[in-house]
XYZ file of C-alpha atoms in Angstrom:
730
model
C -9.360 115.439 82.223
C -9.425 114.892 78.550
C -6.768 112.687 77.132
C -5.117 115.281 75.553
C -4.914 117.547 78.563
C -3.648 114.435 80.533
C -0.817 113.795 77.719
C 0.237 117.692 78.092
C 0.158 117.302 81.830
C 2.471 114.386 81.804
C 4.635 116.073 79.439
C 4.808 119.177 81.784
C 6.038 116.874 84.355
C 8.953 115.626 82.227
C 10.025 119.276 81.282
C 9.953 119.694 85.379
C 6.588 121.514 85.772
C 4.713 120.376 88.660
C 0.997 120.538 88.579
C 0.737 123.824 90.093
C 3.029 125.449 87.650
C 1.506 123.780 85.014
C -2.090 125.138 85.601
C -0.429 128.731 85.998
C 0.894 128.135 82.822
C -1.877 127.566 81.506
C -3.929 130.577 82.885
C -1.303 132.686 81.044
C -1.455 131.036 77.812
C -5.218 131.102 77.658
C -5.448 128.411 75.274
C -4.279 124.492 75.067
C -0.474 124.568 74.972
C 1.788 123.391 72.237
C 4.953 121.113 72.623
C 7.091 124.188 72.226
C 5.179 126.226 74.555
C 5.306 123.353 77.279
C 9.116 123.485 76.438
C 9.629 127.481 76.853
C 7.838 127.218 80.221
C 9.751 124.302 81.580
C 12.673 125.998 80.472
C 12.482 129.448 81.829
C 10.688 128.320 84.962
C 13.243 125.752 85.607
C 15.446 126.119 88.848
C 18.603 126.625 86.369
C 16.857 129.641 84.997
C 14.156 131.112 87.298
C 16.066 130.795 90.603
C 12.614 130.032 92.141
C 14.063 128.675 95.225
C 17.425 130.950 96.112
C 15.636 134.231 94.689
C 14.297 135.009 98.267
C 17.865 134.211 99.870
C 20.081 135.894 97.309
C 18.527 139.460 97.909
C 20.450 139.539 101.376
C 23.542 139.816 99.489
C 25.076 143.264 99.196
C 25.783 144.166 95.249
C 26.582 147.796 95.272
C 29.752 149.632 95.869
C 31.182 152.978 94.120
C 33.286 151.003 92.119
C 30.365 148.670 91.120
C 29.421 149.514 87.270
C 26.739 146.273 86.865
C 25.668 143.940 89.614
C 23.680 140.886 89.571
C 21.095 140.358 86.524
C 23.165 140.907 83.335
C 25.131 138.279 81.852
C 28.563 139.246 84.059
C 29.449 141.487 86.698
C 31.369 144.703 86.151
C 33.825 146.868 88.562
C 35.711 150.220 87.554
C 39.671 149.049 87.559
C 40.767 152.463 86.935
C 42.232 154.314 84.013
C 38.942 153.993 82.123
C 38.716 150.472 82.228
C 36.732 148.021 83.735
C 36.684 144.340 84.811
C 33.992 142.151 83.893
C 33.423 138.687 85.599
C 31.216 135.996 86.384
C 31.774 131.973 87.676
C 29.074 129.466 86.303
C 28.532 125.811 87.036
C 28.650 122.872 84.493
C 28.195 120.259 87.297
C 25.477 117.892 85.682
C 26.514 118.006 81.894
C 30.314 117.178 83.361
C 29.097 113.964 85.107
C 27.531 112.456 82.319
C 30.104 113.349 79.622
C 33.162 115.134 81.525
C 35.203 116.013 78.558
C 32.421 118.006 76.578
C 30.497 118.841 80.205
C 33.612 120.726 81.428
C 34.508 122.137 77.994
C 31.252 123.604 77.443
C 31.196 125.109 80.908
C 34.354 127.034 79.688
C 32.726 128.409 76.040
C 29.767 129.389 77.843
C 31.378 131.504 80.529
C 33.486 133.014 78.252
C 30.496 134.064 75.926
C 28.816 135.716 79.171
C 31.805 138.149 79.518
C 32.450 138.505 75.742
C 28.537 139.604 75.505
C 29.272 142.684 77.891
C 31.929 143.603 75.635
C 34.944 142.569 77.281
C 37.865 140.668 75.814
C 38.265 137.880 77.986
C 41.915 137.502 79.365
C 41.779 134.796 81.846
C 39.800 131.662 82.854
C 39.606 130.131 86.388
C 37.604 126.964 87.522
C 36.810 124.960 90.762
C 36.501 121.532 91.163
C 35.022 118.993 93.250
C 35.327 115.475 92.718
C 34.317 112.064 94.587
C 36.376 109.513 96.529
C 39.699 108.987 94.705
C 39.467 105.027 95.752
C 36.096 105.046 93.601
C 36.871 103.855 89.939
C 34.922 106.426 88.622
C 36.204 109.371 89.431
C 39.365 108.543 87.922
C 37.048 108.841 84.644
C 35.648 112.052 85.433
C 38.721 113.838 86.659
C 40.621 112.778 83.473
C 37.842 114.007 81.177
C 36.985 117.566 83.035
C 40.684 118.952 83.276
C 41.119 117.714 79.796
C 37.831 119.263 78.425
C 38.954 122.806 80.339
C 42.211 122.996 79.044
C 41.291 121.512 75.573
C 38.709 124.615 75.437
C 40.761 127.261 77.198
C 43.766 126.464 75.176
C 42.404 126.245 71.803
C 40.402 129.767 72.183
C 43.657 131.670 73.392
C 42.645 132.533 77.052
C 44.940 131.406 79.621
C 43.818 129.150 82.725
C 45.574 130.927 85.514
C 44.105 129.487 88.519
C 41.555 127.278 90.516
C 41.107 124.416 92.923
C 40.567 120.880 93.085
C 39.277 118.975 96.355
C 38.035 115.512 96.857
C 35.481 113.933 98.879
C 33.178 110.719 98.829
C 29.952 113.324 98.880
C 30.569 114.139 94.901
C 30.790 110.275 94.020
C 27.900 110.939 91.367
C 28.048 114.408 91.117
C 30.885 116.227 90.739
C 31.165 120.292 90.563
C 32.931 121.933 87.557
C 32.694 125.532 88.257
C 34.187 128.045 85.332
C 34.913 131.455 85.747
C 36.081 134.209 83.060
C 37.333 137.825 83.497
C 37.763 140.201 80.693
C 38.554 143.620 80.477
C 36.404 146.469 78.571
C 36.197 150.000 78.692
C 34.139 151.632 81.446
C 31.862 153.427 79.406
C 31.260 151.017 76.729
C 29.483 148.296 78.484
C 26.595 146.011 76.536
C 23.630 144.752 78.019
C 20.891 142.724 77.188
C 17.704 144.669 77.179
C 15.964 145.155 74.172
C 14.823 148.261 72.988
C 13.377 150.273 69.411
C 10.268 148.285 67.693
C 10.673 147.372 64.754
C 14.692 146.857 65.349
C 15.605 143.228 63.714
C 16.643 140.496 66.134
C 19.669 138.902 64.398
C 21.246 135.268 65.223
C 24.773 134.901 64.973
C 27.444 132.339 65.338
C 27.419 128.202 64.999
C 24.425 126.526 63.334
C 21.576 125.170 65.584
C 21.595 121.389 66.485
C 19.723 118.891 68.197
C 22.390 118.738 71.099
C 21.768 119.893 74.395
C 18.051 119.913 74.293
C 16.591 119.961 77.911
C 19.847 120.909 79.050
C 18.131 123.711 81.601
C 15.762 121.093 82.459
C 18.356 118.352 83.125
C 20.354 120.780 85.376
C 17.476 121.192 87.565
C 16.434 117.673 88.743
C 18.712 115.271 90.882
C 20.479 112.436 89.163
C 18.936 108.594 89.832
C 20.196 105.139 87.942
C 19.511 106.564 84.497
C 22.033 109.707 84.753
C 24.033 107.698 81.808
C 21.071 108.080 79.979
C 20.931 111.891 79.692
C 24.009 112.290 77.461
C 22.045 113.710 74.512
C 21.484 116.586 76.653
C 25.060 117.337 77.008
C 26.165 120.147 74.797
C 28.901 120.024 72.173
C 31.482 122.578 72.027
C 34.002 123.914 69.175
C 36.506 126.521 70.602
C 37.536 127.695 67.260
C 34.381 128.545 66.532
C 34.046 130.427 69.795
C 37.463 132.252 69.018
C 35.888 133.628 65.572
C 32.730 134.679 67.602
C 34.895 136.562 70.139
C 36.417 138.369 67.368
C 33.467 139.019 65.281
C 31.328 140.326 68.275
C 34.061 142.660 69.620
C 34.647 143.959 66.252
C 30.922 144.746 65.752
C 30.879 146.260 69.166
C 33.507 148.855 67.995
C 30.684 150.092 65.650
C 27.586 151.616 66.748
C 24.961 148.866 65.568
C 24.392 146.903 68.671
C 21.033 148.041 70.854
C 21.285 144.542 73.073
C 22.964 141.375 73.103
C 22.912 138.216 74.910
C 24.375 134.598 74.604
C 22.209 131.780 73.733
C 23.247 129.890 76.833
C 21.006 127.614 79.053
C 17.602 127.423 76.994
C 19.218 128.295 74.072
C 17.161 130.949 71.645
C 14.136 130.456 74.161
C 16.141 132.253 77.266
C 17.918 134.646 74.875
C 14.596 135.769 73.236
C 12.481 135.741 76.459
C 15.077 138.085 78.440
C 16.070 140.142 75.999
C 12.552 141.425 75.277
C 10.961 140.980 78.710
C 13.939 143.152 79.984
C 13.092 145.888 77.453
C 9.322 145.621 78.182
C 8.556 144.948 74.278
C 7.160 141.975 72.235
C 9.368 140.026 69.784
C 8.362 137.692 66.772
C 10.719 135.054 65.265
C 10.530 133.106 62.302
C 12.322 129.848 63.046
C 12.962 129.138 58.911
C 15.405 131.627 59.123
C 17.480 130.174 61.815
C 20.767 128.376 60.320
C 20.420 124.807 61.312
C 22.897 121.907 60.930
C 20.019 119.107 60.952
C 17.219 118.143 58.886
C 13.826 118.176 59.954
C 14.296 120.149 63.178
C 10.734 120.910 64.609
C 10.221 124.181 66.565
C 10.590 122.806 69.717
C 13.950 121.471 68.738
C 15.448 124.743 67.471
C 14.048 126.862 70.428
C 15.106 124.928 73.169
C 18.642 123.283 71.690
C 21.664 124.665 73.479
C 24.253 124.542 70.743
C 27.134 126.103 72.033
C 28.720 129.178 69.914
C 25.821 131.186 69.302
C 24.382 134.979 70.228
C 21.409 136.820 69.846
C 21.570 140.534 69.032
C 19.101 143.696 68.795
C 20.579 145.736 65.988
C 20.037 149.563 65.166
C 18.119 149.571 61.807
C 20.072 149.688 58.482
C 22.951 147.835 60.239
C 22.053 144.219 59.077
C 24.626 144.668 56.272
C 27.399 145.884 58.474
C 26.908 142.679 60.918
C 27.090 140.534 57.477
C 29.993 142.102 56.737
C 31.679 141.469 59.659
C 30.678 137.963 60.783
C 31.135 136.908 57.037
C 34.929 138.078 57.269
C 34.881 135.403 60.352
C 33.032 133.075 58.582
C 30.244 132.923 60.838
C 26.613 132.465 60.146
C 24.154 135.723 60.525
C 20.515 135.793 60.116
C 17.868 138.509 60.595
C 15.564 135.925 62.333
C 12.659 138.747 63.816
C 11.751 141.987 65.128
C 10.876 143.576 67.833
C 7.224 145.146 68.411
C 4.909 146.488 71.042
C 2.766 143.444 71.421
C 4.366 142.012 75.108
C 4.646 138.477 73.779
C 6.639 136.128 72.270
C 5.227 135.045 69.086
C 7.156 132.196 67.240
C 6.451 130.969 63.672
C 7.737 127.828 61.998
C 6.524 126.474 58.765
C 3.390 128.645 58.353
C 2.541 127.813 61.687
C 2.424 129.775 64.974
C 4.065 127.424 67.343
C 4.384 129.226 70.284
C 2.381 132.551 71.515
C 3.390 133.598 75.274
C 2.487 136.835 77.087
C 6.227 137.924 78.198
C 5.343 140.047 81.487
C 3.740 136.979 83.045
C 5.869 134.035 82.045
C 8.564 136.635 83.988
C 6.854 138.214 86.793
C 4.399 135.059 87.424
C 7.589 132.707 87.631
C 7.284 130.062 90.508
C 8.713 131.773 93.506
C 9.325 129.725 96.738
C 10.198 130.263 100.045
C 10.880 126.232 100.806
C 10.965 124.816 104.315
C 14.499 125.273 105.786
C 15.806 123.529 108.749
C 18.677 124.893 111.153
C 20.942 121.640 111.134
C 22.261 120.601 114.260
C 26.026 122.561 114.869
C 28.993 120.118 116.461
C 30.438 121.509 119.622
C 34.112 122.912 119.477
C 36.971 120.577 119.750
C 39.523 121.093 122.894
C 43.169 120.686 120.805
C 44.316 119.639 124.278
C 42.100 116.430 124.499
C 43.363 115.292 120.886
C 45.959 112.921 120.839
C 48.714 113.117 118.129
C 48.867 109.523 116.671
C 51.715 110.191 114.534
C 54.068 113.150 115.434
C 55.065 116.288 113.167
C 57.162 115.041 110.604
C 55.188 111.875 109.661
C 51.940 114.255 109.659
C 53.294 116.911 107.417
C 54.432 114.337 104.812
C 51.040 112.561 104.790
C 49.302 115.777 104.415
C 51.050 117.710 101.937
C 50.822 114.411 99.650
C 47.283 114.122 100.281
C 44.639 114.136 97.423
C 43.556 117.678 98.583
C 46.910 119.306 99.232
C 49.403 117.238 96.686
C 50.628 119.347 94.126
C 48.134 120.201 91.316
C 50.891 120.334 88.535
C 49.414 117.473 86.592
C 46.333 119.711 85.916
C 47.843 122.832 85.592
C 50.257 121.610 82.846
C 47.392 120.401 80.995
C 46.453 123.957 80.519
C 47.885 127.473 78.896
C 48.552 129.649 81.885
C 50.622 132.064 79.733
C 48.881 132.357 76.353
C 48.573 136.133 75.628
C 52.077 137.002 77.703
C 50.182 138.937 80.501
C 49.889 136.571 83.392
C 52.456 137.571 86.158
C 51.417 135.135 89.124
C 50.940 131.604 87.423
C 49.264 128.872 88.910
C 50.910 127.330 92.629
C 53.240 130.428 92.771
C 51.036 132.764 94.697
C 47.564 132.809 96.546
C 46.139 134.580 93.495
C 46.870 134.550 89.986
C 47.764 137.701 88.814
C 47.104 139.246 85.025
C 48.701 142.216 83.747
C 46.131 144.375 81.644
C 48.070 145.058 78.406
C 49.707 147.958 77.651
C 49.393 149.436 81.149
C 51.105 148.559 84.696
C 47.756 147.959 85.968
C 46.861 144.387 86.900
C 44.164 141.883 88.248
C 44.442 139.360 91.056
C 42.109 136.330 90.589
C 41.220 133.653 93.189
C 38.631 130.780 93.426
C 37.729 129.734 97.184
C 35.500 127.687 99.250
C 35.717 125.193 102.316
C 33.123 122.447 101.926
C 33.591 120.672 104.716
C 33.297 123.841 107.102
C 29.940 124.381 105.624
C 28.697 120.956 105.985
C 29.500 121.517 109.758
C 28.337 124.993 110.063
C 26.898 126.792 106.935
C 26.976 130.156 107.979
C 30.623 130.138 109.518
C 31.664 128.062 106.059
C 29.865 130.848 103.801
C 31.814 133.842 105.801
C 34.888 131.762 105.744
C 35.015 131.312 101.981
C 34.444 135.183 101.496
C 37.431 135.317 103.694
C 39.671 133.321 102.604
C 39.095 134.609 98.828
C 39.810 138.078 99.990
C 42.896 136.997 101.946
C 44.073 135.450 98.802
C 43.800 138.522 96.735
C 45.182 140.450 99.914
C 48.541 138.299 99.829
C 49.583 139.251 96.727
C 49.063 142.998 97.207
C 45.913 143.447 95.670
C 42.965 145.447 96.810
C 39.866 143.321 96.881
C 37.229 144.771 94.735
C 34.296 142.381 94.420
C 33.092 138.886 93.576
C 31.239 136.137 91.989
C 29.867 133.192 93.450
C 28.850 129.731 92.376
C 26.300 128.260 95.329
C 26.736 124.464 94.850
C 23.849 122.651 96.872
C 21.620 119.849 96.855
C 17.882 119.366 96.426
C 15.681 122.254 97.624
C 12.929 120.204 98.584
C 15.230 118.758 101.370
C 14.877 121.439 104.256
C 18.102 120.575 105.600
C 19.762 121.649 102.622
C 17.802 124.635 102.312
C 18.580 125.400 105.481
C 22.565 124.808 104.720
C 21.742 127.281 101.359
C 20.111 130.022 103.711
C 22.575 130.040 106.316
C 25.715 129.916 104.069
C 24.234 132.907 102.368
C 23.639 134.817 105.731
C 27.519 133.764 106.522
C 28.518 135.307 102.797
C 26.471 138.509 103.402
C 27.569 139.121 106.679
C 31.369 138.650 105.324
C 30.505 140.586 102.077
C 29.718 143.623 104.207
C 32.283 143.453 106.857
C 35.070 143.334 104.148
C 33.621 145.621 101.339
C 33.427 143.016 99.177
C 30.277 143.425 97.033
C 28.625 140.480 94.832
C 28.445 141.506 91.413
C 27.542 138.448 89.835
C 26.821 134.880 90.433
C 25.072 131.200 89.722
C 23.037 128.949 91.832
C 23.501 125.470 91.335
C 20.745 123.001 93.122
C 19.952 119.516 92.546
C 23.656 117.965 93.468
C 22.731 115.067 94.425
C 22.477 111.441 93.457
C 19.798 108.463 94.339
C 19.228 110.981 97.284
C 22.606 111.704 98.759
C 23.495 115.432 98.648
C 26.963 116.946 97.923
C 28.456 118.824 100.774
C 27.336 122.275 100.460
C 29.406 124.433 98.547
C 29.417 128.141 98.056
C 32.349 128.752 95.606
C 33.508 132.382 95.844
C 35.205 134.173 93.089
C 37.440 136.747 94.133
C 38.612 139.610 92.130
C 41.029 142.519 93.313
C 43.223 145.298 91.911
C 47.008 145.972 91.685
C 48.180 149.439 90.495
C 51.309 147.683 89.202
C 51.359 144.156 88.309
C 54.607 143.619 88.704
C 54.477 144.530 92.689
C 52.288 141.176 93.146
C 54.190 138.933 95.954
C 54.394 135.513 95.370
C 54.698 132.429 97.912
C 58.485 131.588 97.594
C 60.845 131.881 100.383
C 64.084 132.899 99.394
C 67.318 132.232 102.029
C 67.948 134.386 104.595
C 64.380 135.851 105.037
C 62.772 135.587 108.507
C 59.496 133.691 108.667
C 57.054 135.763 110.611
C 53.334 134.684 111.239
C 50.434 137.246 111.236
C 47.200 136.531 113.104
C 46.377 134.487 116.240
C 46.992 131.098 116.820
C 44.510 129.116 119.182
C 45.338 125.598 117.349
C 41.522 125.096 116.095
C 41.497 121.319 114.874
C 37.692 121.237 114.409
C 37.188 120.004 110.699
C 40.816 120.251 109.820
C 42.751 118.496 107.317
C 44.992 116.952 110.027
C 41.902 115.551 112.196
C 40.553 114.128 108.643
C 43.808 112.316 107.419
C 46.146 111.806 110.746
C 43.122 111.473 113.146
C 40.862 109.700 110.678
C 37.803 111.920 112.135
C 35.580 114.568 110.525
C 34.188 116.137 113.680
C 33.637 119.383 115.628
C 32.747 123.001 114.740
C 34.799 124.613 111.912
C 37.043 127.443 112.987
C 35.464 130.672 114.131
C 35.697 133.644 111.458
C 36.385 136.685 113.158
C 35.777 139.831 110.531
C 37.431 142.486 112.219
C 40.487 140.486 112.767
C 40.118 139.622 109.051
C 40.170 143.231 108.247
C 42.415 144.367 110.531
C 45.137 141.923 109.685
C 44.671 141.763 105.777
C 44.842 145.534 106.040
C 48.050 145.616 107.810
C 49.649 142.636 105.364
C 48.338 144.772 102.359
C 49.906 147.820 103.386
C 53.384 146.327 104.379
C 53.456 144.947 100.728
C 52.512 148.385 99.403
C 55.508 149.549 101.255
C 57.812 147.266 99.745
C 58.487 145.223 103.076
C 57.279 141.675 102.295
C 59.221 139.259 99.804
C 57.038 136.671 100.432
C 53.152 135.889 101.662
C 51.064 133.321 102.121
C 47.472 133.202 104.013
C 47.228 130.219 106.351
C 44.309 127.871 105.456
C 43.846 123.943 104.432
C 46.468 122.084 106.681
C 47.427 124.844 109.017
C 50.493 126.901 109.397
C 53.299 124.232 109.023
C 51.617 123.441 105.625
C 51.683 127.057 104.411
C 55.529 127.098 105.541
C 56.209 123.825 103.797
C 54.613 125.091 100.451
C 56.412 128.538 100.726
C 59.555 126.275 100.969
C 58.811 123.965 97.892
C 57.848 127.278 96.080
C 61.550 128.913 96.507
C 63.538 125.797 97.165
C 64.602 126.984 100.377
C 64.343 125.404 103.655
C 63.906 126.919 107.083
C 64.615 126.728 110.908
C 61.523 126.896 112.647
C 61.346 128.129 116.272
C 59.146 126.067 119.057
C 55.514 126.676 119.447
C 53.472 129.267 121.501
C 53.008 127.563 125.156
C 49.782 126.085 126.188
C 48.724 124.774 122.698
C 50.220 121.005 121.617
C 52.359 121.018 118.490
C 50.182 119.343 116.404
C 47.146 121.989 117.214
C 49.956 124.953 116.991
C 51.305 123.452 113.727
C 48.223 122.044 111.762
C 45.228 124.089 113.691
C 43.123 126.117 110.883
C 42.671 129.083 112.726
C 41.797 131.836 110.232
C 42.671 135.493 109.537
C 46.525 134.353 109.330
C 49.390 134.949 106.943
C 52.902 133.866 106.573
C 55.602 136.564 105.705
C 58.894 136.094 104.139
C 60.451 139.431 105.029
C 64.017 140.879 105.355
C 63.326 142.454 108.756
C 60.975 140.839 111.561
C 62.065 143.466 113.565
C 60.682 146.066 111.698
C 57.351 144.449 111.011
C 56.938 143.223 114.571
C 56.966 146.853 115.609
C 54.771 147.949 113.188
C 52.363 145.006 113.940
C 52.346 146.189 117.424
C 51.719 149.695 116.837
C 48.440 148.673 115.092
C 47.221 145.977 117.356
C 48.054 143.225 114.936
C 49.330 140.143 116.386
C 52.533 138.909 115.224
C 55.432 136.179 116.193
C 58.828 135.604 114.477
C 58.847 131.807 113.685
C 62.099 131.449 112.594
C 64.649 131.703 109.266
C 64.586 130.612 105.705
C 67.773 129.190 104.240
C 69.454 125.510 103.650
C 67.735 122.951 102.117
C 65.928 120.967 105.256
C 62.530 122.170 107.017
C 63.682 122.056 110.645
C 60.918 121.407 113.210
C 61.427 122.097 116.943
C 63.132 119.638 118.497
C 65.765 119.227 115.542
C 63.453 117.524 113.242
C 64.985 117.763 109.652
C 62.706 117.133 106.636
C 64.585 117.265 103.504
C 63.106 119.583 100.563
C 63.640 116.687 98.276
C 61.403 114.297 100.802
C 58.640 116.959 100.987
C 58.757 117.231 97.415
C 58.858 113.745 96.383
C 55.626 113.179 99.021
C 53.936 116.413 97.326
C 54.170 115.644 93.659
C 53.264 111.511 94.118
C 49.686 111.822 93.964
C 48.374 112.592 90.858
C 50.757 110.847 87.989
C 50.692 107.512 90.324
C 46.795 107.632 90.565
C 46.152 108.435 86.910
C 49.034 106.161 85.340
C-alpha cells in the first residue's frame, strides 16, 4: 500500500469508515479520494445519518393510517387533525453533544428539531423533551443537569415556542452519557406540506440563514461513536446556537412558503451542507453542482471540507423555481439573513463540489445512498428475569414512610425547578401546563381544536425485558393522551441504545422495536417519524435501553381537556385490574433496595378496552380528574392528584389477597384513577363494558388518609415532593 493510500485509510478510519466501507467508497469513486470526499462518505455513512445498524429492524414498525399524511423519510411526520390542518412533529437526540457541552448541546438540540418542523411548512407551537441523567450522587451529574435545563430554556424561550412537557429521570447507567431528546410540534395547512426531494434541472440551489463557521465539524461522526476517556477533547464538534437568528429564520421561511417559490427545502442538520445537498438531489434522482466560493462564511480560510461538513446552526438549503431568487433575497433581506445561490440542479446524478477553482468532490449520488452500508448485526437474546411473587416480598418501611420517600425521590419528585426555567405559556395557547395533566394540551390558535402531547419511556422495564418495555412505552404514551381526553393519532420515537456492535445491545434494540410494533398495531398508533441514537456508552458501559415515545393526540375542544387535580367531594375510582406487580417497580428499588424481577406485563387488549372506556367517559363529561397509574403505583398517582388539587382523600382498604404495599405501590399497567361526581354511574357503565373498576374513597380535607386511619398531611407530602431539586442544586 502506498503512503498516500495508507494515509487515506487512516483518515477514513478517523471519519468512522471501516476498511470494508472505505473500499466500497473507493470503488464508487473510481479515483483517489480527496479529503472532502472522504469526509462526505464518513458523514453520510455514519450511524447517525445512514441508520446502517437499525434500518433492518425499523421496517417492522407500522407507519400508515388514514390520517397519516407523511410517514418516516422526511424531515418530520405529518398527520391530519381536522379542519384542513395538519400536525407536524418529530423527536431527535442530542446526547453526545450534551455531555461534552451541556448548555450548547441541549440548546442546539432544540434548534435542530425546530428546523425539522418548520422545514415542512409548519409553524412550531410546542416543544417537549425527555431527559435522562446519571446518579445524582456523582458530582458531574449536577453540572450536566444544570447546563441541559438552562440550554433548553434559553433556546426555546428566546425563540418564542413554549416548552410544555417532558420527563426527567436518573440512573447510574447514564453516568458519562446523558440522554437529551427534544421534540417539536407544529401546525400547517394539510394541503401545503413542503418536502425535500429536489426537482427541476437547472433550478437554483439556494443557501439561507446564518453564516457557516467551523463549529460542529464531524458532529455526525462524533455522534456515531462511543465515548472514551477523551470525551472532553471533542468539544469543537459541538455546535453553537443562536435562538434569535432561529426566530428570524422561522419567519423568513414561512413567509417565502406563502409564495410559490420553493420546490424543495431541507434543514442543514447533521453533516450540514453535505447531508442537505446529497439527500435533496438524491431523493429527486438528479445531480447537483455546488460552488463553495458563494457560501456565506464567518471565518477566513475555510477549506472545502470544513464548509461541507460544518454543522453551524440556523441554516437551510432550498431549491427554488426559476426566477424566484429575487423574491427570496427580498424576504430574507427583510429579516437580515444571508441568502446566496450556491449551485444548480443537473442531470448528472452526481454531487460536484467546486472551491477556489478546483473540483474538491465528485461523487455519484445513487451509489452514495443506495450502496450505503446495511448491517444485520448479531443480536443476542438477553435472559429475562422471572416474575416476583408480591406475597414473598416483605415491607421494610410501612405505607406512610414509603409514600413520603417515594414521592421525594429523584425520579418522582417535583420538576418545578426545571419547569420554572421553561416558558410554557408563550404564545398564549397552552391549556394544560407541565405538572397539571398527564399530557400537555395546546390549543390551535383561533380554533377550539387542541393537541395533546407527551413523552414517555420506562428504561428499567426495557433493561429487564426489552420487548415488554418497548410495548409499555407505547402504551403509556397512549394512556397519557387518553387521560386528558384526546384521541391518540400517532407517535414519533427516539431509540437510545448502546453500541450496535455489542450483540446484547442489538438484541435489546430488536426486541424493543418488536414490542413497539405490536403495541402500535394494537392501539392504531402509527410511527410517523423518529430518530435512532446508538453508541450511547462510555468506556464500554452502555446506557439502559431507552426507546422514548413522543405521542400526539387531538381534542375537538381543547377546553374539555381533563387534568389530574382532585377537588373536594369527588369520588376516587380506579379503572383497571390490580395484581400488585412489584417487579422492576420504583418501590422495589427505592424502598427494598433491589432492581429485580420481570417488569409488569402489558395486556394490549386491556389497554385498548380500558382506555377507550375512559376517553368515552371524559367525552361525556363524567370525569373531573384523571391520572394514569405508572411509576410508583396507585398511591403515588393519588398523592399527585391530591397535591395538584390541594385536596386530600380518605382511601378504602385494598383488595383482599394482595399485600398492602403491593396493592398501593405495584405498577400494574392499563390503569387510571378518576375523580368523578358519581361513582355509582361510572361503576355501572364499567361493568356493562367489561372494564374492571372499583371505588377507592372520597376526596376532601387536608390529609391523605390511608387504610387503618394513617393520615399524611398535604403539607408533609408537598414538603417531601418539592425538596430534592432545590436542595441538590443549591
